[in-house]
Short mmCIF file of C-alpha atoms and ligand atoms in Angstrom, two decimals:
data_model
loop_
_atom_site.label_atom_id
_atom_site.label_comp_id
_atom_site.label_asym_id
_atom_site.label_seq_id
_atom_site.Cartn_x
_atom_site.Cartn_y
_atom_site.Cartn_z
CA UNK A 13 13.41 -24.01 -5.22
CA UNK A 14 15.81 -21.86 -7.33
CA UNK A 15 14.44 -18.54 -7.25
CA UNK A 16 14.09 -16.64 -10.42
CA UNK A 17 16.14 -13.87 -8.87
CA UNK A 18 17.85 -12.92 -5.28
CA UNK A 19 20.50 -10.85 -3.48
CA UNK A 20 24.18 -11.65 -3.36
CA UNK A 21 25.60 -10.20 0.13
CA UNK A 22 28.95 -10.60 1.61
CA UNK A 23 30.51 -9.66 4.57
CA UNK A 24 31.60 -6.17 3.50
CA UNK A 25 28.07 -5.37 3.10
CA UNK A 26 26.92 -6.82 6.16
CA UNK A 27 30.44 -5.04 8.00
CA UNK A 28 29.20 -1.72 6.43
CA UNK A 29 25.65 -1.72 7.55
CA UNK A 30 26.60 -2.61 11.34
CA UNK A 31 29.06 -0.09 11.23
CA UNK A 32 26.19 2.51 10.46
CA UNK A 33 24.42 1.24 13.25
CA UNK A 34 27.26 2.41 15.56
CA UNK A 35 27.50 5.54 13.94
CA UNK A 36 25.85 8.74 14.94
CA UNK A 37 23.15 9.08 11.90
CA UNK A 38 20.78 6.14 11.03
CA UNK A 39 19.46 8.61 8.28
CA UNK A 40 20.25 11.86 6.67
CA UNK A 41 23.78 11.32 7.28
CA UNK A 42 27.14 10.75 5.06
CA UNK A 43 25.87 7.21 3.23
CA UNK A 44 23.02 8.68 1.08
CA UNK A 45 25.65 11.43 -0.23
CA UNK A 46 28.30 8.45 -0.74
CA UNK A 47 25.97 6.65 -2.55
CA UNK A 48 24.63 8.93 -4.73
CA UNK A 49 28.09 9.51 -5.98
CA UNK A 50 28.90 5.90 -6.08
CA UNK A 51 25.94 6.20 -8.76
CA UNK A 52 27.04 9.43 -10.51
CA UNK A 53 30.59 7.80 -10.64
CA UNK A 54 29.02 4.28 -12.74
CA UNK A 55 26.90 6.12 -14.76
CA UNK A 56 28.11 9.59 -15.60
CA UNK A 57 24.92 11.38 -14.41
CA UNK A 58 25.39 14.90 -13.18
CA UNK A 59 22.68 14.49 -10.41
CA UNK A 60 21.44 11.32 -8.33
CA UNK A 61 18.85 11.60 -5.75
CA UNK A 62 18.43 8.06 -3.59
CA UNK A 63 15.30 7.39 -2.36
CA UNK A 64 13.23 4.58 -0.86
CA UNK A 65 11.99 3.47 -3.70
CA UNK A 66 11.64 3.49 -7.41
CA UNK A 67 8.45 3.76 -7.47
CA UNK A 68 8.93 6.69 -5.14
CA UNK A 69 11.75 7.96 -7.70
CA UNK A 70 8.96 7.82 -10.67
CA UNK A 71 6.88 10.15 -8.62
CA UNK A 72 9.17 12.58 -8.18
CA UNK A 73 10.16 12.44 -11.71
CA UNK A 74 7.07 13.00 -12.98
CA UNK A 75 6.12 15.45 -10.54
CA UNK A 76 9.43 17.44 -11.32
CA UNK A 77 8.50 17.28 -15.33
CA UNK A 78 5.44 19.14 -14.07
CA UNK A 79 2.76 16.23 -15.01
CA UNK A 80 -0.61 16.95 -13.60
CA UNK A 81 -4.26 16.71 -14.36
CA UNK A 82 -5.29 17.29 -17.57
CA UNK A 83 -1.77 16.20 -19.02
CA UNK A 84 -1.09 12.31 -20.39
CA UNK A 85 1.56 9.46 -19.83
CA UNK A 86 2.56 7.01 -21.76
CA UNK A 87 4.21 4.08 -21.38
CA UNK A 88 4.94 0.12 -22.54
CA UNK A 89 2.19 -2.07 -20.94
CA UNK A 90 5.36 -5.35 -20.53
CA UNK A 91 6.55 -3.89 -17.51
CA UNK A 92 5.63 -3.84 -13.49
CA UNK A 93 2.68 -1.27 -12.70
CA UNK A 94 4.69 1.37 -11.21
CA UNK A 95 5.86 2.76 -14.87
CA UNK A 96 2.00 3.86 -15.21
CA UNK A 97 1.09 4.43 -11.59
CA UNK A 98 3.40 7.48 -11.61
CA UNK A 99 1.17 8.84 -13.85
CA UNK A 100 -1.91 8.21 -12.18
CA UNK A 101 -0.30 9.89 -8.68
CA UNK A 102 0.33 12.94 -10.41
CA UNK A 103 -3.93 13.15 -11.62
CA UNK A 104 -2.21 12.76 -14.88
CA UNK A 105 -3.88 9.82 -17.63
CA UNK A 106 -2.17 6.96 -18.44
CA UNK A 107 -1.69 5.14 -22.31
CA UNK A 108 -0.15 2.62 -23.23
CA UNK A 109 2.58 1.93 -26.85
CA UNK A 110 2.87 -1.66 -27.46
CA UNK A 111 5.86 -3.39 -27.44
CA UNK A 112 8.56 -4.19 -30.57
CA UNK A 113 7.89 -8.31 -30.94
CA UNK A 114 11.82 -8.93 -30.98
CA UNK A 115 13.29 -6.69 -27.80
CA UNK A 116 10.08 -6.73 -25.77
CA UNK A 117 10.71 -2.84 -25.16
CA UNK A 118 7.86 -0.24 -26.41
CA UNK A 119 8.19 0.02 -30.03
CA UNK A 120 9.31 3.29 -31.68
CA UNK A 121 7.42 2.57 -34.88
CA UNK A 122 4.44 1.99 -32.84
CA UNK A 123 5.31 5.27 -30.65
CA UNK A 124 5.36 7.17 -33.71
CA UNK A 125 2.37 6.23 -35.38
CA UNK A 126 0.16 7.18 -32.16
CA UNK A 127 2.18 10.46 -31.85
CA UNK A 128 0.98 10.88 -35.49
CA UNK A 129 -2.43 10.43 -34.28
CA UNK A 130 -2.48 11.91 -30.75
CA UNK A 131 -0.97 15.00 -32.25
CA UNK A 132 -4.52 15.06 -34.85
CA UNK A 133 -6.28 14.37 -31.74
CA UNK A 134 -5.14 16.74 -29.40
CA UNK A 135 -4.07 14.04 -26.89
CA UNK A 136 -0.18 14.08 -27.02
CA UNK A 137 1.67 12.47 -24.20
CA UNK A 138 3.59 15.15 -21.63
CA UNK A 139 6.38 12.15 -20.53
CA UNK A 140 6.76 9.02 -21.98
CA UNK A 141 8.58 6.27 -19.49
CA UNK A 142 10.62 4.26 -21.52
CA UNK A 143 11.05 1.11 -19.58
CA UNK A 144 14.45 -1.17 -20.28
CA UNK A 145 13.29 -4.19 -19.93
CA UNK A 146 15.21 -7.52 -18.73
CA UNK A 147 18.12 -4.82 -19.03
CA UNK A 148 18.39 -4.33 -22.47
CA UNK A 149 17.95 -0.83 -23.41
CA UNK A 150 15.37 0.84 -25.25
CA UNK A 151 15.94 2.16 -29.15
CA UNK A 152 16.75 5.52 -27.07
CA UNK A 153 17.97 7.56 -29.88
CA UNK A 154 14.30 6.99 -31.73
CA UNK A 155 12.84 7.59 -28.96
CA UNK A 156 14.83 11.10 -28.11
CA UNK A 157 14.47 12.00 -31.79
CA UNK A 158 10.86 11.68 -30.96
CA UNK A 159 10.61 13.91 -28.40
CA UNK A 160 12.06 16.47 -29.80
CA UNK A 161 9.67 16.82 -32.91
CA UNK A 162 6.83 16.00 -30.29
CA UNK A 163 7.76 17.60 -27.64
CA UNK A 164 7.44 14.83 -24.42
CA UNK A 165 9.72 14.46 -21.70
CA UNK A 166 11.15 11.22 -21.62
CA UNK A 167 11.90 8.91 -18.13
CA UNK A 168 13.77 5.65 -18.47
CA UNK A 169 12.46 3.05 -15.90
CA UNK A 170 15.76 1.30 -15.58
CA UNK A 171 14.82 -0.78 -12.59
CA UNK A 172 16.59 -3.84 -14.97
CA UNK A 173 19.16 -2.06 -16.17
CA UNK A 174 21.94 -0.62 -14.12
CA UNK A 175 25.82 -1.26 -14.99
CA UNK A 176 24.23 -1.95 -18.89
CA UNK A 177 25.22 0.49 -21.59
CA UNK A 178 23.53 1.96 -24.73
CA UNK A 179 25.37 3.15 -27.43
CA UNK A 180 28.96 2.76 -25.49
CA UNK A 181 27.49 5.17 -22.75
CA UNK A 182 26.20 3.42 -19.27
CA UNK A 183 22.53 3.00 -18.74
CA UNK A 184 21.57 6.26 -16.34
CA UNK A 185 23.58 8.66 -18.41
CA UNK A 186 20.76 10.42 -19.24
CA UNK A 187 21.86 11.30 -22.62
CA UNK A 188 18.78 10.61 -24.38
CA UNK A 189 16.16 10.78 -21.43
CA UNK A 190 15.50 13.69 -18.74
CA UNK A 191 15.52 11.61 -15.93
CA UNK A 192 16.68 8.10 -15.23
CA UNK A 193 15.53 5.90 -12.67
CA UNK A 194 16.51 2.70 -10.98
CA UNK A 195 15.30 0.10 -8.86
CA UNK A 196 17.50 -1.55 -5.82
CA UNK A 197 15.19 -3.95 -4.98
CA UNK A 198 16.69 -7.52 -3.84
CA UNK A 199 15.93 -9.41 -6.74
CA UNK A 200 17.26 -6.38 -9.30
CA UNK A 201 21.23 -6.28 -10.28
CA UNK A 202 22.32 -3.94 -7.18
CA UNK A 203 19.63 -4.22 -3.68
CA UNK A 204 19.52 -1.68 -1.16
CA UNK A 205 16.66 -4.06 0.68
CA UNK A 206 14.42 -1.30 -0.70
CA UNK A 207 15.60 1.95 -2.63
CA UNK A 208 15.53 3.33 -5.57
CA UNK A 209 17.25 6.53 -7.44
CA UNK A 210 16.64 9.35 -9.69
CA UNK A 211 19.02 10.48 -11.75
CA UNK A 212 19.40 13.68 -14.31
CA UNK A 213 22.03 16.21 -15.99
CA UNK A 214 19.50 18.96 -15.02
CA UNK A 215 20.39 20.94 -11.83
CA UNK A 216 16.73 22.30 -12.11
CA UNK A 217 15.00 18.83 -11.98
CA UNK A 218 17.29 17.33 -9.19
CA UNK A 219 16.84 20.40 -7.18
CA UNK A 220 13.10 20.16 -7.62
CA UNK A 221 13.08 16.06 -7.08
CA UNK A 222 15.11 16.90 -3.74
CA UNK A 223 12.43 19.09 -2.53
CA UNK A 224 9.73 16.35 -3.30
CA UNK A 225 11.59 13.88 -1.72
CA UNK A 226 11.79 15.39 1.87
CA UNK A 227 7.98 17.26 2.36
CA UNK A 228 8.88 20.49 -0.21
CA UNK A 229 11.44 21.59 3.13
CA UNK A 230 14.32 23.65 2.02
CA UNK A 231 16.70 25.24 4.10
CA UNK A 232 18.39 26.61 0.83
CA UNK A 233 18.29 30.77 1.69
CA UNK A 234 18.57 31.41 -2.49
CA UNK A 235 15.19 29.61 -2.09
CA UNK A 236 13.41 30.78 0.29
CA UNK A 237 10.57 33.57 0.39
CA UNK A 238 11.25 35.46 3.43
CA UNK A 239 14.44 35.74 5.37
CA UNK A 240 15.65 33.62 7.50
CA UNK A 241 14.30 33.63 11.51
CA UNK A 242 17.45 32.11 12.81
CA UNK A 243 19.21 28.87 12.58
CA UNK A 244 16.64 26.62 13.05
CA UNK A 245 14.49 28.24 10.18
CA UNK A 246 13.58 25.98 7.11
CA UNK A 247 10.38 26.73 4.78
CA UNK A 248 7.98 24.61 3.05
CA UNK A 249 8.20 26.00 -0.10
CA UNK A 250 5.90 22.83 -2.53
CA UNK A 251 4.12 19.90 -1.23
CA UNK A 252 6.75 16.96 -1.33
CA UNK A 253 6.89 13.72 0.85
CA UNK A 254 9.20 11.84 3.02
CA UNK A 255 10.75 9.39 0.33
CA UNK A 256 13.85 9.46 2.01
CA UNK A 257 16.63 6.24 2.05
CA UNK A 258 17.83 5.59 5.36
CA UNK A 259 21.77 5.22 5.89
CA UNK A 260 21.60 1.66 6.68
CA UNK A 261 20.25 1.38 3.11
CA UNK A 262 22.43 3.56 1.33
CA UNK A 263 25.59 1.96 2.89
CA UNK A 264 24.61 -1.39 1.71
CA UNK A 265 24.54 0.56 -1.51
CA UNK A 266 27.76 1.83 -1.51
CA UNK A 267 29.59 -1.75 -1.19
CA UNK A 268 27.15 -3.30 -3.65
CA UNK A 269 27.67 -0.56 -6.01
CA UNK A 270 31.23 -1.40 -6.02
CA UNK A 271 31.08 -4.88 -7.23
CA UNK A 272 28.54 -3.68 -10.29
CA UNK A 273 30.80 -4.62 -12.91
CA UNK A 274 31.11 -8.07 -11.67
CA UNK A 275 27.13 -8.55 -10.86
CA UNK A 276 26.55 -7.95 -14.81
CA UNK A 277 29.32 -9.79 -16.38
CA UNK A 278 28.26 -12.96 -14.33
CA UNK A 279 24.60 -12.37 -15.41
CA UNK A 280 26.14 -12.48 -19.32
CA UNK A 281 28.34 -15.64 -18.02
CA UNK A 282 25.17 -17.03 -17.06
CA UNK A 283 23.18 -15.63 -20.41
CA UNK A 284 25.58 -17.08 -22.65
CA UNK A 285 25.55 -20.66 -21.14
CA UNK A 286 21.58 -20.46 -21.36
CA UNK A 287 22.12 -19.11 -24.85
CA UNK A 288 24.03 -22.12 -25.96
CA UNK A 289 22.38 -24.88 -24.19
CA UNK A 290 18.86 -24.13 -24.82
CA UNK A 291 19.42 -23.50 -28.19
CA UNK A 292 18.12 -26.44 -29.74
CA UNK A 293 14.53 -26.21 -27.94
CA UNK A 294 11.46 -25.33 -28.90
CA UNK A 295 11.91 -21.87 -27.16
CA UNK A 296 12.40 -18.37 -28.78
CA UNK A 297 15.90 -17.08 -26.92
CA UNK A 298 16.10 -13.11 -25.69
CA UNK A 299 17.47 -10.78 -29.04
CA UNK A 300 20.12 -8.98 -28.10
CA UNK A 301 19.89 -4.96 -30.18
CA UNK A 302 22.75 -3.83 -31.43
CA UNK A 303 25.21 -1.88 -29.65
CA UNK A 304 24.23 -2.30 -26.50
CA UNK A 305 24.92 -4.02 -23.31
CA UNK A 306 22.17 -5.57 -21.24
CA UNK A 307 21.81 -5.48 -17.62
CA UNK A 308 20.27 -8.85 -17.97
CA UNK A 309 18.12 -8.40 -15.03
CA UNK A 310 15.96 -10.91 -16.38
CA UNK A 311 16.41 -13.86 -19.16
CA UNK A 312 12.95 -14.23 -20.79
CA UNK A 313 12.47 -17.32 -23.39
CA UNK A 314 9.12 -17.46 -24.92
CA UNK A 315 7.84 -20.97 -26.07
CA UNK A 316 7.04 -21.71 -29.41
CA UNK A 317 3.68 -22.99 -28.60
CA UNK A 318 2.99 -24.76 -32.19
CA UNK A 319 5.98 -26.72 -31.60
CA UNK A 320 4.76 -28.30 -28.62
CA UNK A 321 2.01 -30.28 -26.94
CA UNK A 322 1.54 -29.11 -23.71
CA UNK A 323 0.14 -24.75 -22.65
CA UNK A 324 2.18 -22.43 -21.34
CA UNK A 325 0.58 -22.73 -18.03
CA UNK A 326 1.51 -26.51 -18.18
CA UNK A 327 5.12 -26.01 -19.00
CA UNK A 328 5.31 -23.39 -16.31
CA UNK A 329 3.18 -25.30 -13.54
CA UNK A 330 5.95 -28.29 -14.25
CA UNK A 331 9.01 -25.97 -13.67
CA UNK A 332 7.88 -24.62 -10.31
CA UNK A 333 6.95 -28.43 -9.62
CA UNK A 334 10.08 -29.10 -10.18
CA UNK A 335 11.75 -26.53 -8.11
CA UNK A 336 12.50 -24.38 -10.69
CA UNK A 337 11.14 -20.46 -9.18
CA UNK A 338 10.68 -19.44 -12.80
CA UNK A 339 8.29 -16.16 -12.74
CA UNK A 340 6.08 -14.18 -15.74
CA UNK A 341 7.18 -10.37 -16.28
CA UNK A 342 4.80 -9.21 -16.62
CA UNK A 343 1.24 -9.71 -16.91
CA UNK A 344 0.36 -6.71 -19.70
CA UNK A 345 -0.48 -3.67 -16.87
CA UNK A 346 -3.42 -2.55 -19.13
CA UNK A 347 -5.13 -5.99 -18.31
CA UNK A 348 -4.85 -5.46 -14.71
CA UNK A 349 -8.46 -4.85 -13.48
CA UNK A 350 -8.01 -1.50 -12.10
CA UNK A 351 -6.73 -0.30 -15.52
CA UNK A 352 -9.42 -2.50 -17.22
CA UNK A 353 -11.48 0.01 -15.50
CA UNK A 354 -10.23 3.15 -17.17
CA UNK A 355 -11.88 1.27 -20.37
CA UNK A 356 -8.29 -0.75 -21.71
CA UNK A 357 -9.48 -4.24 -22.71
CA UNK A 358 -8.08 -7.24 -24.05
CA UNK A 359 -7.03 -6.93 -27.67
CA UNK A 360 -5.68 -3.15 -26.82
CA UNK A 361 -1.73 -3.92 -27.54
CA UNK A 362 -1.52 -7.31 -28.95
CA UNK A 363 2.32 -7.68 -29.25
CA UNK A 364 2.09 -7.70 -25.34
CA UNK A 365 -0.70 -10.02 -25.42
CA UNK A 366 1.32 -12.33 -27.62
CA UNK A 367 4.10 -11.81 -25.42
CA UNK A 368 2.17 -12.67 -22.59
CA UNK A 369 0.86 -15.48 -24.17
CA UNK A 370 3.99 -17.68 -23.74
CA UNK A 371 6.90 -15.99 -22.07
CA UNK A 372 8.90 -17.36 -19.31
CA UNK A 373 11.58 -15.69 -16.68
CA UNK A 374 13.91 -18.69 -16.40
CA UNK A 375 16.26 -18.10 -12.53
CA UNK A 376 19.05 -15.43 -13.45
CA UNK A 377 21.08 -14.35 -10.39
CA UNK A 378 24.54 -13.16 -9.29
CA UNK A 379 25.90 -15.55 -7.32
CA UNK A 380 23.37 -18.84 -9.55
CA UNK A 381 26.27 -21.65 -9.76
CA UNK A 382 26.48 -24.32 -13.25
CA UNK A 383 25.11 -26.47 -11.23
CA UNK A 384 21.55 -24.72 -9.90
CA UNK A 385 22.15 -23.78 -14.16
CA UNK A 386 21.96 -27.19 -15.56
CA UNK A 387 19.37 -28.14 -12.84
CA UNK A 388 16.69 -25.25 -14.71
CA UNK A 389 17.92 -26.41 -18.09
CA UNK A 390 18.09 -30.30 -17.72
CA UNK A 391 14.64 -30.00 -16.24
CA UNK A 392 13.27 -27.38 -18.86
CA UNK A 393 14.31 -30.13 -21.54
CA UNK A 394 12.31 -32.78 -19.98
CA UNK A 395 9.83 -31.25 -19.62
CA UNK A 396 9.59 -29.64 -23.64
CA UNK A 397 10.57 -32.89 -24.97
CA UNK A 398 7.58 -35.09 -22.89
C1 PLP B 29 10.96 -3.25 -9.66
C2 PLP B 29 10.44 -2.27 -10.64
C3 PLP B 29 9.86 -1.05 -10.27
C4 PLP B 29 9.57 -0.70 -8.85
O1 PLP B 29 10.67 -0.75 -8.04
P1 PLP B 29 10.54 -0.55 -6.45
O2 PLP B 29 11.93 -0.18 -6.06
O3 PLP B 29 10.10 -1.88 -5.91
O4 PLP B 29 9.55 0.52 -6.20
C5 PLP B 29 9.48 -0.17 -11.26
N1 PLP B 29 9.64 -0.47 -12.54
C6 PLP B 29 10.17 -1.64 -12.96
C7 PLP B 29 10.34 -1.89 -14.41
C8 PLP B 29 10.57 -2.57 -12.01
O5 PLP B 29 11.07 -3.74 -12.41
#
């Protein structure tokens, strides 16, 4: 089967995680530092706080941004369930914008039509998660406008995105967002096994996010509220966790961080070759926005269902009997029963619906050869034209 996604490591990474193993610190030693500036350095963040997880990293985020009960998230329903679940961990509510039909990202029209409303209601959002998704970046600088008249914080989930750029500046910049956060997952662009990071300009909100990530523990004086007892003295000064990445992780990190550049420019290699073979099917292709630069995580094609005989679940049934991994991101998260529960229902967002409806991740990895390439499209061609 060729998987939809997977890691690429070499001996360098494998040579830098055994040499941690040798060292003296298997956590909270010299790697997470290193790789948090191997991450400042690609992105031209001030801050970046590694942690196990992004999902971990969206807590923290959130919690730093100060959402709690009473106060509401939004986010795009097309993504994976931990853009909303941050929301829900903090006893904050969770909505949903739909998404723009042509990028797949939340829309900003639709964003500010139910500001519009939300602000007539009461009900506006405290942090909107922007999610990139498949790596192409969000209409940021709609989005930014819009939080300024409406006063949200925005996070960008850009768990597809790393080494991708917006506007000329690289994806985690944080020039139109509070906080950015990535994923370093094995099948995203950069794996840590599991990991994630938070990134911001704001010395305020990485401070805080550094306290949530180790149980609210400082051993910061300036912070403390009493004086010091000695040298082994530390205070618990909030109620954080132990989200911590472990140096085994983090120096797998570091060498994968340094072949970023390469990791995306063979995912466009790879885009570009889909782009032109596939073009005569009857298959809607990913839209690429202006001015920007996926990180091509994922390439989604939807099928153009009128055009052909057989379902979506038909054509996708066929590819994975064919050994073709290809995968569905994502089922719409306010379909998912325990959000059905909150009261969402089908019918809710119907640009995800629609999306949902007939898209397809086709197998888009670093190291995919032409061959394994031709293999998905040869056999996605059979199978649209029987
Ligand atoms: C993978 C992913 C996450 C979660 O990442 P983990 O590191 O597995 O916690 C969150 N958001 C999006 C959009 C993702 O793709």
């Amino acid at each position: 089967m060729i998987p939809y996604g997977k890691q690429d490591i070499t001996q360098a990474d494998i040579d830098s995680v055994v040499s941690v193993l040798k060292s003296s610190f298997l956590t909270q030693g010299p790697q997470v530092p290193a790789f948090e500036n191997a991450l400042i350095k690609a992105t031209g963040a001030d801050h970046a706080l590694a942690v196990n997880s992004a999902t971990s990293a969206l807590h923290i985020a959130c919690l730093a941004l100060e959402l709690g009960q009473g106060d509401i998230l939004w986010t795009t329903p097309i993504t994976f369930v931990a853009s909303a679940n941050c929301g829900l961990y903090c006893g904050a509510s969770v909505d949903f914008v739909d998404i723009d039909p042509a990028t797949y990202n939340l829309c900003p029209k639709a964003l500010e039509q139910k500001l519009v409303h939300a602000k007539k209601e009461g009900v506006l959002p405290k942090v909107v998660v922007a999610v990139h998704l498949c790596g192409q970046p969000c209409d940021m600088k709609a989005i930014h406008a819009l939080s300024i008249q409406y006063g949200f914080k925005i996070i960008e989930d850009a768990s597809h995105a790393i080494g991708g750029r917006y506007l000329k500046q690289p994806i985690g910049s944080c020039v139109y967002s509070d906080i950015t956060v990535f994923s370093f997952h094995p099948v995203k662009i950069v794996t840590t096994a599991e990991g994630g990071a938070a990134l911001t300009n704001s010395k305020a909100l990485a401070d805080k996010m550094a306290l949530y990530r180790s149980h609210g523990i400082t051993r910061d004086e300036a912070l403390m509220e009493n004086a010091s007892h000695g040298g082994w003295y530390y205070e618990q000064i909030d109620l954080g966790f132990n989200y911590r990445m472990t140096e085994l992780q983090a120096a797998l990190g570091v060498t994968q961080m340094s072949r970023l550049s390469e990791f995306v420019s063979a995912r466009h290699q790879l885009a570009i070759r889909y782009n032109e073979k596939l073009a005569e099917l009857p298959i809607t292709l990913p839209y690429q926005l202006a001015n920007t630069y996926s990180g091509l995580h994922l390439y989604v094609i939807r099928l153009n269902l009128n055009e052909i005989t057989k379902t979506h679940k038909a054509v996708f049934d066929e590819l994975r009997e064919n050994g073709i991994g290809v995968n569905l991101h994502y089922i719409p998260v306010h379909l998912q029963p325990y959000y059905q529960r909150m009261g969402f229902k089908h019918g809710d967002f119907p640009n995800a619906e629609s999306y949902y409806s007939n898209a397809i991740s086709l197998p888009m990895f670093h190291s995919m050869t032409h061959e394994q390439q031709d293999e998905v499209i040869s056999k996605l061609t059979l199978i649209l034209d029987a």
